[in-house]
PDB file of C-alpha atoms and ligand atoms in Angstrom:
ATOM      1  CA  MET P   1     -62.429 -13.020  61.427  1.00  0.00           C
ATOM      2  CA  LEU P   2     -62.332 -10.407  58.763  1.00  0.00           C
ATOM      3  CA  LEU P   3     -60.061  -7.246  58.746  1.00  0.00           C
ATOM      4  CA  SER P   4     -61.398  -4.100  60.319  1.00  0.00           C
ATOM      5  CA  THR P   5     -60.829  -2.278  56.955  1.00  0.00           C
ATOM      6  CA  LYS P   6     -62.337  -2.942  53.490  1.00  0.00           C
ATOM      7  CA  ASN P   7     -59.287  -1.320  51.644  1.00  0.00           C
ATOM      8  CA  ILE P   8     -55.424  -1.737  52.374  1.00  0.00           C
ATOM      9  CA  LEU P   9     -54.492   1.896  51.675  1.00  0.00           C
ATOM     10  CA  SER P  10     -52.157   2.682  54.718  1.00  0.00           C
ATOM     11  CA  THR P  11     -50.647   0.904  57.622  1.00  0.00           C
ATOM     12  CA  LYS P  12     -52.275   3.637  59.894  1.00  0.00           C
ATOM     13  CA  GLU P  13     -55.535   1.933  59.244  1.00  0.00           C
ATOM     14  CA  LEU P  14     -54.426  -1.453  60.435  1.00  0.00           C
ATOM     15  CA  SER P  15     -54.917  -2.443  63.938  1.00  0.00           C
ATOM     16  CA  LYS P  16     -52.533  -4.803  65.949  1.00  0.00           C
ATOM     17  CA  GLN P  17     -55.056  -7.525  65.506  1.00  0.00           C
ATOM     18  CA  ASP P  18     -55.497  -6.936  61.728  1.00  0.00           C
ATOM     19  CA  ILE P  19     -51.604  -6.976  61.367  1.00  0.00           C
ATOM     20  CA  GLN P  20     -51.401 -10.241  63.578  1.00  0.00           C
ATOM     21  CA  GLN P  21     -54.167 -11.832  61.405  1.00  0.00           C
ATOM     22  CA  ILE P  22     -52.463 -10.961  58.219  1.00  0.00           C
ATOM     23  CA  LEU P  23     -49.067 -12.309  59.293  1.00  0.00           C
ATOM     24  CA  ASP P  24     -50.514 -15.572  60.596  1.00  0.00           C
ATOM     25  CA  THR P  25     -52.610 -16.132  57.497  1.00  0.00           C
ATOM     26  CA  ALA P  26     -49.539 -15.502  55.356  1.00  0.00           C
ATOM     27  CA  ASP P  27     -47.655 -17.924  57.607  1.00  0.00           C
ATOM     28  CA  SER P  28     -50.175 -20.584  56.845  1.00  0.00           C
ATOM     29  CA  PHE P  29     -49.911 -19.812  53.137  1.00  0.00           C
ATOM     30  CA  LYS P  30     -46.065 -20.101  52.750  1.00  0.00           C
ATOM     31  CA  GLU P  31     -46.256 -23.943  52.296  1.00  0.00           C
ATOM     32  CA  ILE P  32     -48.307 -23.756  49.277  1.00  0.00           C
ATOM     33  CA  SER P  33     -45.448 -22.049  47.532  1.00  0.00           C
ATOM     34  CA  THR P  34     -43.216 -24.975  48.197  1.00  0.00           C
ATOM     35  CA  ARG P  35     -45.393 -27.529  46.601  1.00  0.00           C
ATOM     36  CA  ALA P  36     -44.769 -29.114  43.178  1.00  0.00           C
ATOM     37  CA  ILE P  37     -48.178 -27.792  42.048  1.00  0.00           C
ATOM     38  CA  LYS P  38     -48.242 -24.356  43.629  1.00  0.00           C
ATOM     39  CA  LYS P  39     -52.069 -23.687  43.478  1.00  0.00           C
ATOM     40  CA  VAL P  40     -55.148 -24.031  45.624  1.00  0.00           C
ATOM     41  CA  PRO P  41     -58.818 -23.394  44.549  1.00  0.00           C
ATOM     42  CA  THR P  42     -59.438 -20.845  47.363  1.00  0.00           C
ATOM     43  CA  LEU P  43     -60.234 -17.879  45.021  1.00  0.00           C
ATOM     44  CA  ARG P  44     -61.347 -19.684  41.942  1.00  0.00           C
ATOM     45  CA  GLY P  45     -63.721 -17.310  40.007  1.00  0.00           C
ATOM     46  CA  LYS P  46     -62.663 -14.255  41.537  1.00  0.00           C
ATOM     47  CA  THR P  47     -60.906 -11.515  39.426  1.00  0.00           C
ATOM     48  CA  ILE P  48     -57.858  -9.267  40.552  1.00  0.00           C
ATOM     49  CA  ILE P  49     -56.736  -6.280  38.416  1.00  0.00           C
ATOM     50  CA  ASN P  50     -53.136  -4.977  38.841  1.00  0.00           C
ATOM     51  CA  LEU P  51     -53.080  -1.387  37.757  1.00  0.00           C
ATOM     52  CA  PHE P  52     -49.337  -0.241  37.825  1.00  0.00           C
ATOM     53  CA  PHE P  53     -48.550   3.205  36.661  1.00  0.00           C
ATOM     54  CA  GLU P  54     -44.940   3.007  38.052  1.00  0.00           C
ATOM     55  CA  PRO P  55     -42.326   0.345  37.239  1.00  0.00           C
ATOM     56  CA  SER P  56     -42.167  -2.534  39.450  1.00  0.00           C
ATOM     57  CA  THR P  57     -40.451  -5.867  39.770  1.00  0.00           C
ATOM     58  CA  ARG P  58     -41.088  -7.413  43.136  1.00  0.00           C
ATOM     59  CA  THR P  59     -44.626  -5.911  43.988  1.00  0.00           C
ATOM     60  CA  ARG P  60     -46.380  -6.371  40.653  1.00  0.00           C
ATOM     61  CA  THR P  61     -45.012  -9.899  40.185  1.00  0.00           C
ATOM     62  CA  SER P  62     -45.766 -11.003  43.654  1.00  0.00           C
ATOM     63  CA  PHE P  63     -49.345  -9.794  43.518  1.00  0.00           C
ATOM     64  CA  GLU P  64     -49.788 -11.628  40.192  1.00  0.00           C
ATOM     65  CA  ILE P  65     -48.219 -14.866  41.696  1.00  0.00           C
ATOM     66  CA  ALA P  66     -50.314 -14.508  44.836  1.00  0.00           C
ATOM     67  CA  GLY P  67     -53.572 -14.145  42.932  1.00  0.00           C
ATOM     68  CA  LYS P  68     -52.648 -17.266  40.647  1.00  0.00           C
ATOM     69  CA  ARG P  69     -51.639 -19.522  43.526  1.00  0.00           C
ATOM     70  CA  LEU P  70     -55.050 -18.934  44.958  1.00  0.00           C
ATOM     71  CA  SER P  71     -56.468 -19.719  41.451  1.00  0.00           C
ATOM     72  CA  ALA P  72     -57.879 -16.197  40.955  1.00  0.00           C
ATOM     73  CA  ASP P  73     -58.033 -14.656  37.367  1.00  0.00           C
ATOM     74  CA  VAL P  74     -55.330 -11.790  37.373  1.00  0.00           C
ATOM     75  CA  ILE P  75     -55.171  -9.092  34.793  1.00  0.00           C
ATOM     76  CA  ASN P  76     -52.197  -6.834  34.608  1.00  0.00           C
ATOM     77  CA  ILE P  77     -52.576  -3.137  33.257  1.00  0.00           C
ATOM     78  CA  SER P  78     -49.602  -0.932  33.080  1.00  0.00           C
ATOM     79  CA  GLY P  79     -50.041   2.914  32.772  1.00  0.00           C
ATOM     80  CA  SER P  80     -48.241   3.150  29.390  1.00  0.00           C
ATOM     81  CA  THR P  81     -50.551   0.575  27.805  1.00  0.00           C
ATOM     82  CA  SER P  82     -53.705   1.975  29.320  1.00  0.00           C
ATOM     83  CA  SER P  83     -56.004   4.547  27.737  1.00  0.00           C
ATOM     84  CA  THR P  84     -54.628   7.068  30.356  1.00  0.00           C
ATOM     85  CA  VAL P  85     -52.139   7.835  27.558  1.00  0.00           C
ATOM     86  CA  LYS P  86     -54.940   8.890  25.468  1.00  0.00           C
ATOM     87  CA  GLY P  87     -56.142  11.416  28.017  1.00  0.00           C
ATOM     88  CA  GLU P  88     -58.678   9.234  30.099  1.00  0.00           C
ATOM     89  CA  ASN P  89     -58.115  10.023  33.933  1.00  0.00           C
ATOM     90  CA  LEU P  90     -57.544   7.722  36.715  1.00  0.00           C
ATOM     91  CA  ILE P  91     -61.093   7.788  38.044  1.00  0.00           C
ATOM     92  CA  ASP P  92     -62.674   7.137  34.704  1.00  0.00           C
ATOM     93  CA  THR P  93     -60.019   4.380  34.156  1.00  0.00           C
ATOM     94  CA  ALA P  94     -61.056   2.595  37.385  1.00  0.00           C
ATOM     95  CA  ARG P  95     -64.735   3.100  36.949  1.00  0.00           C
ATOM     96  CA  ASN P  96     -64.557   1.445  33.484  1.00  0.00           C
ATOM     97  CA  LEU P  97     -62.456  -1.422  34.862  1.00  0.00           C
ATOM     98  CA  GLU P  98     -65.061  -1.687  37.825  1.00  0.00           C
ATOM     99  CA  ALA P  99     -67.835  -2.014  35.175  1.00  0.00           C
ATOM    100  CA  MET P 100     -66.221  -5.447  34.268  1.00  0.00           C
ATOM    101  CA  ASN P 101     -66.879  -6.573  37.876  1.00  0.00           C
ATOM    102  CA  PRO P 102     -63.322  -7.483  39.135  1.00  0.00           C
ATOM    103  CA  ASP P 103     -63.152  -8.243  43.022  1.00  0.00           C
ATOM    104  CA  ILE P 104     -59.962  -6.435  43.903  1.00  0.00           C
ATOM    105  CA  LEU P 105     -58.001  -3.628  42.518  1.00  0.00           C
ATOM    106  CA  VAL P 106     -54.384  -3.342  43.200  1.00  0.00           C
ATOM    107  CA  VAL P 107     -52.973   0.150  42.388  1.00  0.00           C
ATOM    108  CA  ARG P 108     -49.458   1.641  42.089  1.00  0.00           C
ATOM    109  CA  HIS P 109     -49.326   5.197  41.162  1.00  0.00           C
ATOM    110  CA  GLN P 110     -46.697   8.045  41.350  1.00  0.00           C
ATOM    111  CA  CYS P 111     -49.016  10.389  43.099  1.00  0.00           C
ATOM    112  CA  SER P 112     -49.575  10.095  46.728  1.00  0.00           C
ATOM    113  CA  GLY P 113     -53.178   9.414  47.660  1.00  0.00           C
ATOM    114  CA  ALA P 114     -54.129   8.181  44.157  1.00  0.00           C
ATOM    115  CA  PRO P 115     -55.272   4.641  45.432  1.00  0.00           C
ATOM    116  CA  ALA P 116     -57.267   6.333  48.281  1.00  0.00           C
ATOM    117  CA  LEU P 117     -58.987   8.588  45.821  1.00  0.00           C
ATOM    118  CA  LEU P 118     -59.831   5.895  43.518  1.00  0.00           C
ATOM    119  CA  SER P 119     -61.230   3.761  46.393  1.00  0.00           C
ATOM    120  CA  GLN P 120     -63.894   6.318  46.899  1.00  0.00           C
ATOM    121  CA  PHE P 121     -65.180   5.812  43.239  1.00  0.00           C
ATOM    122  CA  VAL P 122     -65.259   2.016  43.097  1.00  0.00           C
ATOM    123  CA  ASP P 123     -67.060  -0.713  45.158  1.00  0.00           C
ATOM    124  CA  SER P 124     -64.125  -3.300  44.985  1.00  0.00           C
ATOM    125  CA  PRO P 125     -61.525  -3.285  47.643  1.00  0.00           C
ATOM    126  CA  VAL P 126     -58.417  -1.346  46.697  1.00  0.00           C
ATOM    127  CA  ILE P 127     -54.891  -2.359  47.798  1.00  0.00           C
ATOM    128  CA  ASN P 128     -52.371   0.343  47.569  1.00  0.00           C
ATOM    129  CA  ALA P 129     -49.212  -1.136  45.996  1.00  0.00           C
ATOM    130  CA  GLY P 130     -47.098   1.955  46.448  1.00  0.00           C
ATOM    131  CA  ASP P 131     -48.214   5.730  45.904  1.00  0.00           C
ATOM    132  CA  GLY P 132     -45.585   8.290  45.420  1.00  0.00           C
ATOM    133  CA  SER P 133     -43.629   8.978  48.609  1.00  0.00           C
ATOM    134  CA  HIS P 134     -46.928   8.263  50.790  1.00  0.00           C
ATOM    135  CA  GLU P 135     -47.311   4.491  51.665  1.00  0.00           C
ATOM    136  CA  HIS P 136     -46.420   0.947  50.563  1.00  0.00           C
ATOM    137  CA  PRO P 137     -48.327  -0.976  53.063  1.00  0.00           C
ATOM    138  CA  SER P 138     -47.892  -4.546  51.738  1.00  0.00           C
ATOM    139  CA  GLN P 139     -44.015  -3.944  51.743  1.00  0.00           C
ATOM    140  CA  ALA P 140     -44.234  -3.123  55.570  1.00  0.00           C
ATOM    141  CA  LEU P 141     -46.414  -6.287  56.162  1.00  0.00           C
ATOM    142  CA  LEU P 142     -43.788  -8.620  54.354  1.00  0.00           C
ATOM    143  CA  ASP P 143     -41.050  -6.728  56.265  1.00  0.00           C
ATOM    144  CA  LEU P 144     -42.833  -7.675  59.460  1.00  0.00           C
ATOM    145  CA  LEU P 145     -43.323 -11.222  58.450  1.00  0.00           C
ATOM    146  CA  THR P 146     -39.730 -11.620  57.514  1.00  0.00           C
ATOM    147  CA  ILE P 147     -38.581 -10.337  60.995  1.00  0.00           C
ATOM    148  CA  ARG P 148     -40.957 -12.353  62.875  1.00  0.00           C
ATOM    149  CA  SER P 149     -40.161 -15.456  60.997  1.00  0.00           C
ATOM    150  CA  ARG P 150     -36.567 -15.152  61.997  1.00  0.00           C
ATOM    151  CA  LYS P 151     -36.731 -13.520  65.443  1.00  0.00           C
ATOM    152  CA  GLY P 152     -39.891 -15.395  66.491  1.00  0.00           C
ATOM    153  CA  LYS P 153     -41.581 -11.996  67.742  1.00  0.00           C
ATOM    154  CA  LEU P 154     -41.923  -8.428  67.029  1.00  0.00           C
ATOM    155  CA  GLU P 155     -42.744  -6.768  70.352  1.00  0.00           C
ATOM    156  CA  GLY P 156     -39.859  -5.139  72.029  1.00  0.00           C
ATOM    157  CA  LEU P 157     -37.459  -5.384  68.991  1.00  0.00           C
ATOM    158  CA  LYS P 158     -35.652  -2.332  67.801  1.00  0.00           C
ATOM    159  CA  ILE P 159     -34.972  -1.383  64.225  1.00  0.00           C
ATOM    160  CA  ALA P 160     -32.705   1.431  62.425  1.00  0.00           C
ATOM    161  CA  ILE P 161     -34.150   2.570  59.147  1.00  0.00           C
ATOM    162  CA  VAL P 162     -31.362   4.122  57.212  1.00  0.00           C
ATOM    163  CA  GLY P 163     -31.451   6.395  54.271  1.00  0.00           C
ATOM    164  CA  ASP P 164     -33.861   8.683  52.450  1.00  0.00           C
ATOM    165  CA  ILE P 165     -36.608   8.788  55.109  1.00  0.00           C
ATOM    166  CA  SER P 166     -38.230  11.952  53.527  1.00  0.00           C
ATOM    167  CA  HIS P 167     -39.170  10.422  50.293  1.00  0.00           C
ATOM    168  CA  SER P 168     -39.636   6.935  51.431  1.00  0.00           C
ATOM    169  CA  ARG P 169     -43.110   5.244  51.235  1.00  0.00           C
ATOM    170  CA  VAL P 170     -41.653   2.138  52.709  1.00  0.00           C
ATOM    171  CA  ALA P 171     -40.285   3.966  55.754  1.00  0.00           C
ATOM    172  CA  ARG P 172     -43.628   5.747  56.338  1.00  0.00           C
ATOM    173  CA  SER P 173     -45.523   2.385  56.202  1.00  0.00           C
ATOM    174  CA  ASN P 174     -43.123   0.580  58.390  1.00  0.00           C
ATOM    175  CA  ILE P 175     -42.738   3.030  61.178  1.00  0.00           C
ATOM    176  CA  LYS P 176     -46.516   3.001  61.847  1.00  0.00           C
ATOM    177  CA  ALA P 177     -46.782  -0.758  61.456  1.00  0.00           C
ATOM    178  CA  MET P 178     -43.729  -1.477  63.527  1.00  0.00           C
ATOM    179  CA  GLN P 179     -44.982   0.822  66.236  1.00  0.00           C
ATOM    180  CA  THR P 180     -48.276  -0.849  66.295  1.00  0.00           C
ATOM    181  CA  MET P 181     -46.596  -4.145  66.678  1.00  0.00           C
ATOM    182  CA  GLY P 182     -44.516  -2.691  69.722  1.00  0.00           C
ATOM    183  CA  MET P 183     -41.260  -2.278  67.969  1.00  0.00           C
ATOM    184  CA  LYS P 184     -38.924   0.672  68.504  1.00  0.00           C
ATOM    185  CA  VAL P 185     -37.922   2.666  65.512  1.00  0.00           C
ATOM    186  CA  ARG P 186     -34.828   4.857  64.946  1.00  0.00           C
ATOM    187  CA  VAL P 187     -34.298   6.657  61.798  1.00  0.00           C
ATOM    188  CA  VAL P 188     -30.722   7.287  60.374  1.00  0.00           C
ATOM    189  CA  GLY P 189     -29.519   9.540  57.500  1.00  0.00           C
ATOM    190  CA  PRO P 190     -28.167  13.020  56.687  1.00  0.00           C
ATOM    191  CA  PRO P 191     -30.283  15.890  57.891  1.00  0.00           C
ATOM    192  CA  PRO P 192     -31.624  16.756  54.382  1.00  0.00           C
ATOM    193  CA  LEU P 193     -33.106  13.281  53.969  1.00  0.00           C
ATOM    194  CA  ILE P 194     -34.786  13.309  57.402  1.00  0.00           C
ATOM    195  CA  PRO P 195     -38.035  15.150  57.946  1.00  0.00           C
ATOM    196  CA  PRO P 196     -37.562  17.946  60.453  1.00  0.00           C
ATOM    197  CA  ASP P 197     -40.811  16.850  62.469  1.00  0.00           C
ATOM    198  CA  ILE P 198     -40.142  13.055  62.320  1.00  0.00           C
ATOM    199  CA  GLU P 199     -39.728  12.795  66.118  1.00  0.00           C
ATOM    200  CA  SER P 200     -43.333  13.743  66.572  1.00  0.00           C
ATOM    201  CA  LEU P 201     -44.009  10.226  65.241  1.00  0.00           C
ATOM    202  CA  GLY P 202     -42.321   8.832  68.174  1.00  0.00           C
ATOM    203  CA  VAL P 203     -39.037   7.756  66.384  1.00  0.00           C
ATOM    204  CA  GLU P 204     -35.511   8.363  67.525  1.00  0.00           C
ATOM    205  CA  VAL P 205     -33.248  10.190  65.089  1.00  0.00           C
ATOM    206  CA  SER P 206     -29.493   9.620  64.453  1.00  0.00           C
ATOM    207  CA  HIS P 207     -26.899  10.937  61.882  1.00  0.00           C
ATOM    208  CA  ASN P 208     -24.212   8.632  62.842  1.00  0.00           C
ATOM    209  CA  LEU P 209     -24.690   5.021  61.183  1.00  0.00           C
ATOM    210  CA  THR P 210     -22.195   3.115  63.245  1.00  0.00           C
ATOM    211  CA  GLU P 211     -23.533   4.512  66.640  1.00  0.00           C
ATOM    212  CA  ALA P 212     -27.082   4.013  65.510  1.00  0.00           C
ATOM    213  CA  LEU P 213     -26.410   0.353  64.877  1.00  0.00           C
ATOM    214  CA  LYS P 214     -25.093  -0.591  68.310  1.00  0.00           C
ATOM    215  CA  ASP P 215     -28.096  -1.875  70.026  1.00  0.00           C
ATOM    216  CA  VAL P 216     -30.618  -2.669  67.347  1.00  0.00           C
ATOM    217  CA  ASP P 217     -31.975  -6.046  66.214  1.00  0.00           C
ATOM    218  CA  VAL P 218     -32.650  -5.105  62.609  1.00  0.00           C
ATOM    219  CA  VAL P 219     -31.370  -2.710  60.167  1.00  0.00           C
ATOM    220  CA  MET P 220     -33.441  -1.702  57.182  1.00  0.00           C
ATOM    221  CA  VAL P 221     -31.524   0.124  54.339  1.00  0.00           C
ATOM    222  CA  LEU P 222     -33.484   2.140  52.071  1.00  0.00           C
ATOM    223  CA  ARG P 223     -32.714   2.840  48.304  1.00  0.00           C
ATOM    224  CA  ILE P 224     -31.207   6.016  47.500  1.00  0.00           C
ATOM    225  CA  GLN P 225     -33.663   7.366  44.984  1.00  0.00           C
ATOM    226  CA  LEU P 226     -31.307   8.137  42.130  1.00  0.00           C
ATOM    227  CA  GLU P 227     -34.129   9.954  40.210  1.00  0.00           C
ATOM    228  CA  ARG P 228     -34.354  12.473  42.941  1.00  0.00           C
ATOM    229  CA  GLN P 229     -30.700  13.413  42.980  1.00  0.00           C
ATOM    230  CA  ASN P 230     -31.391  16.518  40.792  1.00  0.00           C
ATOM    231  CA  GLN P 231     -33.144  18.016  43.825  1.00  0.00           C
ATOM    232  CA  GLY P 232     -29.806  18.955  45.313  1.00  0.00           C
ATOM    233  CA  LEU P 233     -30.360  17.306  48.656  1.00  0.00           C
ATOM    234  CA  LEU P 234     -27.065  15.357  48.579  1.00  0.00           C
ATOM    235  CA  SER P 235     -23.762  16.925  47.470  1.00  0.00           C
ATOM    236  CA  SER P 236     -22.852  13.506  45.969  1.00  0.00           C
ATOM    237  CA  LEU P 237     -23.528   9.888  46.163  1.00  0.00           C
ATOM    238  CA  ARG P 238     -19.983   9.325  46.995  1.00  0.00           C
ATOM    239  CA  GLU P 239     -20.264  11.437  50.059  1.00  0.00           C
ATOM    240  CA  TYR P 240     -23.436   9.734  51.062  1.00  0.00           C
ATOM    241  CA  SER P 241     -21.787   6.375  50.800  1.00  0.00           C
ATOM    242  CA  ASN P 242     -18.907   7.365  52.741  1.00  0.00           C
ATOM    243  CA  TYR P 243     -21.136   8.017  55.893  1.00  0.00           C
ATOM    244  CA  PHE P 244     -24.318   5.929  55.306  1.00  0.00           C
ATOM    245  CA  CYS P 245     -23.489   2.897  53.101  1.00  0.00           C
ATOM    246  CA  LEU P 246     -23.978  -0.295  55.131  1.00  0.00           C
ATOM    247  CA  THR P 247     -20.614  -1.708  55.386  1.00  0.00           C
ATOM    248  CA  SER P 248     -18.617  -4.412  57.509  1.00  0.00           C
ATOM    249  CA  GLU P 249     -17.038  -1.441  59.090  1.00  0.00           C
ATOM    250  CA  SER P 250     -20.328   0.471  59.982  1.00  0.00           C
ATOM    251  CA  LEU P 251     -21.611  -2.980  61.489  1.00  0.00           C
ATOM    252  CA  ALA P 252     -18.486  -3.318  63.501  1.00  0.00           C
ATOM    253  CA  LYS P 253     -20.211  -2.412  66.786  1.00  0.00           C
ATOM    254  CA  ALA P 254     -23.644  -4.017  65.854  1.00  0.00           C
ATOM    255  CA  ARG P 255     -24.802  -7.119  67.467  1.00  0.00           C
ATOM    256  CA  ASP P 256     -23.736 -10.499  65.962  1.00  0.00           C
ATOM    257  CA  ASP P 257     -27.209 -11.368  65.210  1.00  0.00           C
ATOM    258  CA  ILE P 258     -28.431  -8.249  63.608  1.00  0.00           C
ATOM    259  CA  LEU P 259     -30.742  -8.842  60.696  1.00  0.00           C
ATOM    260  CA  ILE P 260     -30.239  -6.796  57.475  1.00  0.00           C
ATOM    261  CA  ILE P 261     -33.381  -5.921  55.193  1.00  0.00           C
ATOM    262  CA  HIS P 262     -33.859  -3.774  52.155  1.00  0.00           C
ATOM    263  CA  PRO P 263     -37.212  -3.450  50.142  1.00  0.00           C
ATOM    264  CA  GLY P 264     -35.102  -3.370  46.871  1.00  0.00           C
ATOM    265  CA  PRO P 265     -34.377  -2.396  44.262  1.00  0.00           C
ATOM    266  CA  VAL P 266     -30.788  -2.262  45.558  1.00  0.00           C
ATOM    267  CA  ASN P 267     -28.291   0.158  44.278  1.00  0.00           C
ATOM    268  CA  ARG P 268     -25.273  -2.186  44.954  1.00  0.00           C
ATOM    269  CA  GLY P 269     -22.302  -0.309  46.508  1.00  0.00           C
ATOM    270  CA  VAL P 270     -24.253   3.035  47.182  1.00  0.00           C
ATOM    271  CA  GLU P 271     -26.363   2.166  50.118  1.00  0.00           C
ATOM    272  CA  ILE P 272     -25.264  -1.311  50.904  1.00  0.00           C
ATOM    273  CA  ALA P 273     -21.740  -2.962  50.261  1.00  0.00           C
ATOM    274  CA  LEU P 274     -21.801  -6.043  48.229  1.00  0.00           C
ATOM    275  CA  ASP P 275     -20.513  -8.476  50.896  1.00  0.00           C
ATOM    276  CA  VAL P 276     -23.019  -7.140  53.385  1.00  0.00           C
ATOM    277  CA  MET P 277     -25.918  -7.698  51.029  1.00  0.00           C
ATOM    278  CA  GLU P 278     -24.606 -11.320  50.257  1.00  0.00           C
ATOM    279  CA  SER P 279     -23.933 -12.086  54.017  1.00  0.00           C
ATOM    280  CA  PRO P 280     -25.940 -14.684  56.039  1.00  0.00           C
ATOM    281  CA  ARG P 281     -27.461 -11.783  58.098  1.00  0.00           C
ATOM    282  CA  SER P 282     -29.054 -10.275  54.924  1.00  0.00           C
ATOM    283  CA  LEU P 283     -32.707 -11.342  54.456  1.00  0.00           C
ATOM    284  CA  ILE P 284     -33.300  -9.351  51.127  1.00  0.00           C
ATOM    285  CA  LEU P 285     -34.386 -12.372  49.094  1.00  0.00           C
ATOM    286  CA  ASN P 286     -36.441 -13.842  52.141  1.00  0.00           C
ATOM    287  CA  GLN P 287     -38.359 -10.510  52.028  1.00  0.00           C
ATOM    288  CA  VAL P 288     -39.197 -11.210  48.478  1.00  0.00           C
ATOM    289  CA  THR P 289     -40.476 -14.670  49.320  1.00  0.00           C
ATOM    290  CA  SER P 290     -42.521 -13.205  52.138  1.00  0.00           C
ATOM    291  CA  GLY P 291     -44.131 -10.927  49.775  1.00  0.00           C
ATOM    292  CA  VAL P 292     -45.955 -13.645  47.799  1.00  0.00           C
ATOM    293  CA  ALA P 293     -47.402 -15.071  51.226  1.00  0.00           C
ATOM    294  CA  ILE P 294     -48.397 -11.628  52.392  1.00  0.00           C
ATOM    295  CA  ARG P 295     -50.239 -10.738  49.166  1.00  0.00           C
ATOM    296  CA  MET P 296     -51.991 -14.159  49.304  1.00  0.00           C
ATOM    297  CA  ALA P 297     -53.212 -13.169  52.818  1.00  0.00           C
ATOM    298  CA  LEU P 298     -54.450  -9.868  51.764  1.00  0.00           C
ATOM    299  CA  PHE P 299     -56.392 -11.283  48.972  1.00  0.00           C
ATOM    300  CA  TYR P 300     -57.863 -14.172  50.963  1.00  0.00           C
ATOM    301  CA  LEU P 301     -58.773 -11.781  53.970  1.00  0.00           C
ATOM    302  CA  LEU P 302     -60.278  -9.093  51.900  1.00  0.00           C
ATOM    303  CA  LEU P 303     -62.454 -11.389  49.886  1.00  0.00           C
ATOM    304  CA  GLY P 304     -63.801 -12.855  53.087  1.00  0.00           C
ATOM    305  CA  GLU P 305     -63.354 -16.177  54.764  1.00  0.00           C
ATOM    306  CA  ASN P 306     -66.519 -17.568  52.868  1.00  0.00           C
ATOM    307  CA  ASN P 307     -63.951 -18.075  50.068  1.00  0.00           C
ATOM    308  CA  ALA P 308     -61.708 -20.155  52.294  1.00  0.00           C
ATOM    309  CA  ASN P 309     -60.413 -23.531  51.491  1.00  0.00           C
ATOM    310  CA  PRO P 310     -56.689 -23.269  52.043  1.00  0.00           C
ATOM    311  CA  ASN P 311     -56.220 -26.953  50.799  1.00  0.00           C
TER     312      ASN P 311
HETATM  313  N1   CP X 401     -39.937  -3.079  46.952  1.00  0.00           N
HETATM  314  C1   CP X 401     -40.682  -2.692  45.789  1.00  0.00           C
HETATM  315  O1   CP X 401     -41.619  -2.170  45.808  1.00  0.00           O
HETATM  316  O2   CP X 401     -39.996  -3.195  44.715  1.00  0.00           O
HETATM  317  P1   CP X 401     -40.618  -2.971  43.325  1.00  0.00           P
HETATM  318  O3   CP X 401     -40.492  -1.474  42.944  1.00  0.00           O
HETATM  319  O4   CP X 401     -39.790  -3.748  42.352  1.00  0.00           O
HETATM  320  O5   CP X 401     -42.163  -3.458  43.333  1.00  0.00           O
END
């Protein structure tokens, strides 16, 4: 069965059935990454273009690895080495790339809505690999896969998402995807970092980290975006850390089996303490492993089951 959407631009567009199918497909692909020869011929002859206008370690690398493990040809283009620096606009760039007949475009851009705009001008499916503070749908999917792999289910689980909710594309994509899968979401942070109307999304709000962690199955810690600290939203990083850094003390009232996730990159000691990050409850590197399987599943499902040969 194919996905109900041609592009992956936002988790809002994904039904429960879509998400279920992506997670199940990703589960079936995990084993390929553990083989001595980590390659299957599933997407041989397909071309994937990764177009990244913002820095990335995890997302860009895992999209590239995912494509290569499925035998697709993967081309990486960064904004700084593309002809956009000579004045070409994003749409012309995409249309010129499309003229070379790729099968999928993966796009990260600093402007919210850029991948959606671009998808209107090209025939190939477009995957949003993170756009401004809008969405990062493949991150939400890999977070769900990581949680489901450990808990065995998603329905009925409760998560606290801690940090700069206002600027977080990861939070935005996760809130919708988690609600679609029957999870309860609580957001936690200082008032300047929580959108005033967030409760209209059906989430709980807390400004007290220790209390907010008492009854949750999972805590997701968000990166404090140091590049935004000149906006005056926080009086100081030290003050933020005093109240909202995930530490052994803030976890004191949490369940013993609480899972800890973080999309990365991590500011060690700012939003999460070193010992907590390295603890057995932390699944931060499991998330990165899940990212390869999720991106393999997205390529496979977007290019159609006719290309299927998972062996
Ligand atoms: N989680 C995430 O998007 O990390 P990168 O910025 O390294 O891709």
